Short mmCIF file of C-alpha atoms and ligand atoms in Angstrom, two decimals:
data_model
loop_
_atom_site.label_atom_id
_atom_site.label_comp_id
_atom_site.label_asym_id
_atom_site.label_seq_id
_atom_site.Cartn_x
_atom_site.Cartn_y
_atom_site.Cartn_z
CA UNK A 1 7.15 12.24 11.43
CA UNK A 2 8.04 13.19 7.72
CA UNK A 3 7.16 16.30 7.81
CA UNK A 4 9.06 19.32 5.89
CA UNK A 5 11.40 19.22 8.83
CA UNK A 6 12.64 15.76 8.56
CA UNK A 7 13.71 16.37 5.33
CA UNK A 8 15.18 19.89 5.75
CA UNK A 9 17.18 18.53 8.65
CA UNK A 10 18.70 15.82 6.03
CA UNK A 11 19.56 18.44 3.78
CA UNK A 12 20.76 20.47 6.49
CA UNK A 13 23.23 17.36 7.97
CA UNK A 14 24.14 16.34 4.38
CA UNK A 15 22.60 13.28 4.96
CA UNK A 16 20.89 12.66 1.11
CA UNK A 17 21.48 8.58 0.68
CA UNK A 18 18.53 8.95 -2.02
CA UNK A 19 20.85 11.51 -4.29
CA UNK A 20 22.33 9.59 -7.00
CA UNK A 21 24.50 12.37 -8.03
CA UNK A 22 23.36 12.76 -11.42
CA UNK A 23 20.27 12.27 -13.37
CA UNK A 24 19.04 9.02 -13.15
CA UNK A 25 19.82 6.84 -16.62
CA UNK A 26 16.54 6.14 -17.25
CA UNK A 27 14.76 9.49 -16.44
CA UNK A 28 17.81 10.48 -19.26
CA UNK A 29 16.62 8.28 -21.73
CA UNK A 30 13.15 9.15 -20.99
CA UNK A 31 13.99 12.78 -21.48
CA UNK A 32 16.08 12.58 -24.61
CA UNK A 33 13.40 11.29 -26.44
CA UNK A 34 11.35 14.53 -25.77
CA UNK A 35 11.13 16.80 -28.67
CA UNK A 36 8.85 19.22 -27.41
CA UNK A 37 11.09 22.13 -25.69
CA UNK A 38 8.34 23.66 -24.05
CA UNK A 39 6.66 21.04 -22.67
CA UNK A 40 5.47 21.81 -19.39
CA UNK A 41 7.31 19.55 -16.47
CA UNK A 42 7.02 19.37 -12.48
CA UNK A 43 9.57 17.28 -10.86
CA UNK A 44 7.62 16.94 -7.50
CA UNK A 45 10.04 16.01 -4.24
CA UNK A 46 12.86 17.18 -6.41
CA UNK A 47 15.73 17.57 -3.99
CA UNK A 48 18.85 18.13 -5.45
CA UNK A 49 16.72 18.25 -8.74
CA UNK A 50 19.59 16.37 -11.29
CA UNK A 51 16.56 15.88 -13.55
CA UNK A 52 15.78 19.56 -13.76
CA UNK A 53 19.25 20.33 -14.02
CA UNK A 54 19.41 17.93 -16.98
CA UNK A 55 16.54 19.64 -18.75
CA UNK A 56 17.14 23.38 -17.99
CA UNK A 57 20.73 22.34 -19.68
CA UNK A 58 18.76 20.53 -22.65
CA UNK A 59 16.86 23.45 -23.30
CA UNK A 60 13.83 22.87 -21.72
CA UNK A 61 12.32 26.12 -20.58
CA UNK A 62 9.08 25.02 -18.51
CA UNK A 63 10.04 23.32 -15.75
CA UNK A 64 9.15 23.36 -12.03
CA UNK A 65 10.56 21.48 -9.37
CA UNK A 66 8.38 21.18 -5.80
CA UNK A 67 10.16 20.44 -2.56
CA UNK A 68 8.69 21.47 0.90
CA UNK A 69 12.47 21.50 2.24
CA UNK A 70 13.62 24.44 1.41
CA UNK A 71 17.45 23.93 1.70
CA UNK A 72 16.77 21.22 -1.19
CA UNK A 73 17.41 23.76 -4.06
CA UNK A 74 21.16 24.44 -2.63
CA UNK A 75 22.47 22.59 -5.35
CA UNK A 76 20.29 23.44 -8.03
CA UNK A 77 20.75 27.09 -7.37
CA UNK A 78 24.61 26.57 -7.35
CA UNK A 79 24.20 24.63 -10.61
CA UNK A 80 22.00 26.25 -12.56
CA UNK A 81 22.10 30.24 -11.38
CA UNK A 82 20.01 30.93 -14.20
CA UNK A 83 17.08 28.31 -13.70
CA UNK A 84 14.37 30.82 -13.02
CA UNK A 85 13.70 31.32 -9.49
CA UNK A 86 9.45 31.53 -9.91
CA UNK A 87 10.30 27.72 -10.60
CA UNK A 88 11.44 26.57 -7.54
CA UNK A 89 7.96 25.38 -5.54
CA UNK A 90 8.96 25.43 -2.12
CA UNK A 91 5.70 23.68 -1.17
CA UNK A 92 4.07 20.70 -0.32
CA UNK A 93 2.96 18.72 -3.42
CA UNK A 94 -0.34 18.01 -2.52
CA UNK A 95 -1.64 21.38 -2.26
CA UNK A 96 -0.03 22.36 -5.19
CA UNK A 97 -1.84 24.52 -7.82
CA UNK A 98 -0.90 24.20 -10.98
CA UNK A 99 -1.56 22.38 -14.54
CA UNK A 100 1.58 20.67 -16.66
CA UNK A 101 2.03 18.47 -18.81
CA UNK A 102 4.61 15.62 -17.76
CA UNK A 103 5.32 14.70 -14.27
CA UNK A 104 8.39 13.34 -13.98
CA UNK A 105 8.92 10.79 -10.56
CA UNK A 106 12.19 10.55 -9.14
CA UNK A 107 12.49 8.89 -5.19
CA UNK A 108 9.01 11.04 -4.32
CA UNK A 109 7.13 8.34 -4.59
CA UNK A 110 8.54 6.26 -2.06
CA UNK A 111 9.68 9.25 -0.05
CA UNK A 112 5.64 9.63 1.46
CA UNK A 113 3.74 7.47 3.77
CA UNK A 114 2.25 4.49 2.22
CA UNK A 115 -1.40 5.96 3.54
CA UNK A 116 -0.75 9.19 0.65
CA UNK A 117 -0.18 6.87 -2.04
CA UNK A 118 -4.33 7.44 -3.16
CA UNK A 119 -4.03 11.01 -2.56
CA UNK A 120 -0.30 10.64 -5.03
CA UNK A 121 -2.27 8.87 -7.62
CA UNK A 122 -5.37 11.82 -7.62
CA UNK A 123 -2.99 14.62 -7.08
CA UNK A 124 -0.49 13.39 -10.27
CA UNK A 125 -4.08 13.44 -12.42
CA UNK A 126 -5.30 16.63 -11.29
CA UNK A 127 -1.93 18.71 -11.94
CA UNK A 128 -1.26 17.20 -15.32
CA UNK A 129 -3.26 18.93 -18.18
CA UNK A 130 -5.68 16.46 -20.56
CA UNK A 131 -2.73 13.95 -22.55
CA UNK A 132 -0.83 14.39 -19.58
CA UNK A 133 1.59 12.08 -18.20
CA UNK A 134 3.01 10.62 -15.06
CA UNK A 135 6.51 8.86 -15.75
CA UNK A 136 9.77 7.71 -13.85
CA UNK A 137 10.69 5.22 -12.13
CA UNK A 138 8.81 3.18 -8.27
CA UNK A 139 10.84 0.67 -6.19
CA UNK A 140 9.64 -3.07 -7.92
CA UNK A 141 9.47 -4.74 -4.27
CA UNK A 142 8.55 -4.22 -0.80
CA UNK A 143 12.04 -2.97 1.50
CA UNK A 144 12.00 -5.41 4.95
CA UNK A 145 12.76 -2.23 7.08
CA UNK A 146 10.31 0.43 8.06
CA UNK A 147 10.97 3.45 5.33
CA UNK A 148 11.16 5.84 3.85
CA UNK A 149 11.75 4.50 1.52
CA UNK A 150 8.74 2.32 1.05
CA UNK A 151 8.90 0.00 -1.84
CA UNK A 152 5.57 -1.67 -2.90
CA UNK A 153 4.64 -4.15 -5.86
CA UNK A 154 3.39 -3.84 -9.67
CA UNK A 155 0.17 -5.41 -8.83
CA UNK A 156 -0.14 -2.66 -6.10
CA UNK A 157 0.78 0.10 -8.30
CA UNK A 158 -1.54 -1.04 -10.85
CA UNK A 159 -4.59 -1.00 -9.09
CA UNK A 160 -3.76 2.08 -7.63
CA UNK A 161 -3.19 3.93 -10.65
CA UNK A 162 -5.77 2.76 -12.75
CA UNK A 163 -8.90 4.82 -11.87
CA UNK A 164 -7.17 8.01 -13.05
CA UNK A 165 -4.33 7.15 -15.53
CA UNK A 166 -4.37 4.85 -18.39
CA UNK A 167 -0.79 2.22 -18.50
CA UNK A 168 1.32 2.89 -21.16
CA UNK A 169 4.24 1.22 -19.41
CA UNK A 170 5.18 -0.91 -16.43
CA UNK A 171 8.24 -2.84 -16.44
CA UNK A 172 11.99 -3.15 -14.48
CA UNK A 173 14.25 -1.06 -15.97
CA UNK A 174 17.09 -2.05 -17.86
CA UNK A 175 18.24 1.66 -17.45
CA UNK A 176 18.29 1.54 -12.84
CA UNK A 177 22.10 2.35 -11.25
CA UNK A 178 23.78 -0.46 -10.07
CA UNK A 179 22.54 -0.78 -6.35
CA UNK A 180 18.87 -0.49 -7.83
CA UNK A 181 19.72 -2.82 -10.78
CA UNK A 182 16.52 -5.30 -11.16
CA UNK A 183 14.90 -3.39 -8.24
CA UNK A 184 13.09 -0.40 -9.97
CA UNK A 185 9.71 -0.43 -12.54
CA UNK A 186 9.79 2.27 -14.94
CA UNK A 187 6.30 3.49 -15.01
CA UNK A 188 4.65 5.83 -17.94
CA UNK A 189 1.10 6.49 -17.09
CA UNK A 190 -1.60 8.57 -19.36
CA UNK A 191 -4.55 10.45 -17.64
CA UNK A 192 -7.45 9.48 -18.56
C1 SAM B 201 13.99 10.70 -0.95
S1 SAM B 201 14.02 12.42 -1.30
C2 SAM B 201 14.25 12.41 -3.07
C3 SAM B 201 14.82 13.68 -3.62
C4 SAM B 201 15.15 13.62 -5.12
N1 SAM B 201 14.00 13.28 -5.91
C5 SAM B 201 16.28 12.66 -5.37
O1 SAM B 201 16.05 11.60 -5.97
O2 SAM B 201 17.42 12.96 -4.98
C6 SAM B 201 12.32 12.88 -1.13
C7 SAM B 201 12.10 14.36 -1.27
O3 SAM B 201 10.70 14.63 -1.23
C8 SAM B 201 10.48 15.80 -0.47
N2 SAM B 201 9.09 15.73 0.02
C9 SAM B 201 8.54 14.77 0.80
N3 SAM B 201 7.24 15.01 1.02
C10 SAM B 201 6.95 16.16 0.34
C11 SAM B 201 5.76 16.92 0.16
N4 SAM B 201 4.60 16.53 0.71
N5 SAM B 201 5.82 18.03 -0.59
C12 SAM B 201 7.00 18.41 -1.17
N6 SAM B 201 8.15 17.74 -1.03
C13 SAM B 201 8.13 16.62 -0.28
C14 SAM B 201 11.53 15.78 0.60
O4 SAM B 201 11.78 17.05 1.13
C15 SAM B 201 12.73 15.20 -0.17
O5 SAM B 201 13.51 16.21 -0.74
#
């Protein structure tokens, strides 16, 4: 079951395959072309959190991170002592309360069951404020072996994005590490 202690017992083992290391090149890119500092973020399933990391460093000063594991913040804590602690959500993401303005997918996404993928989509809408956004990066194909991850297909994401978020972008990313090259959409999705 993928429940909080599935993950938690990764963390706890050191077993993280998902953690590139470093913020992903294309959430970077995304992110550098952010002016506004206090713009408010959520990184939901954030794990090691390199993307908040990233951020906190750039200057950004409203940014949450959500992970129901709570030996997931380890590193962030040891990286960033002075990321404020009343931003670390140890929680699950769908019964989160809270409004922001970007949400900012990194490995979440693919991390749930298939059957929460509606309840993803709704969620996203209802925590990002009107203008929001919902941008990062979903697996481009289906995976052959049972997940997580789970991968899934454009046509599939665009259907089930549409009745809450508006497509500003949906392509592969030039931007994907190596072992993903080809294999990952970059997404940036408008509520409606
Ligand atoms: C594949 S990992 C990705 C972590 C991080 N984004 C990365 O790329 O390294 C998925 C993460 O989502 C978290 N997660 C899964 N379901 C969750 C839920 N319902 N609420 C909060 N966190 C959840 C797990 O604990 C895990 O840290």
């Amino acid at each position: 079951m993928l429940d909080a202690t599935y993950w938690e017992n990764h963390y706890r083992g050191e077993d993280t395959p998902w953690d590139i290391g470093s913020v992903s090149p294309a959430l970077k890119a995304y992110i550098d072309g952010i002016q506004d500092k206090n713009l408010r973020i959520l990184i939901p399933g954030a794990g090691s959190a390199h993307e908040a990391i990233y951020l906190h460093r750039a200057g950004f000063t409203r940014v949450f991170v959500c992970d129901w594991a709570p030996s997931a913040f380890q590193y962030l804590r040891k990286e960033a002592p002075d990321f404020p602690e009343g931003h670390l959500l140890v929680a699950d993401f769908f019964k989160l309360e809270l409004e922001v303005d970007l949400i900012l997918e990194q490995t979440f996404f693919c991390a749930i069951q298939p059957e929460l993928r509606k309840a993803y989509a709704l969620k996203t809408a209802e925590l990002l404020a009107a203008g929001g956004k919902l941008a990062g990066l979903l697996f481009a194909f289906p995976f052959d072996a049972e997940g997580p991850p789970f991968g899934g297909t454009r046509d599939e994401y665009e259907h089930l994005f549409a009745p809450h978020f508006q497509m500003l972008h949906l392509a592969i990313s030039n931007l994907s590490i190596k072992p993903r090259a080809g294999r990952e959409l970059f997404i940036e999705l408008l509520k409606r």
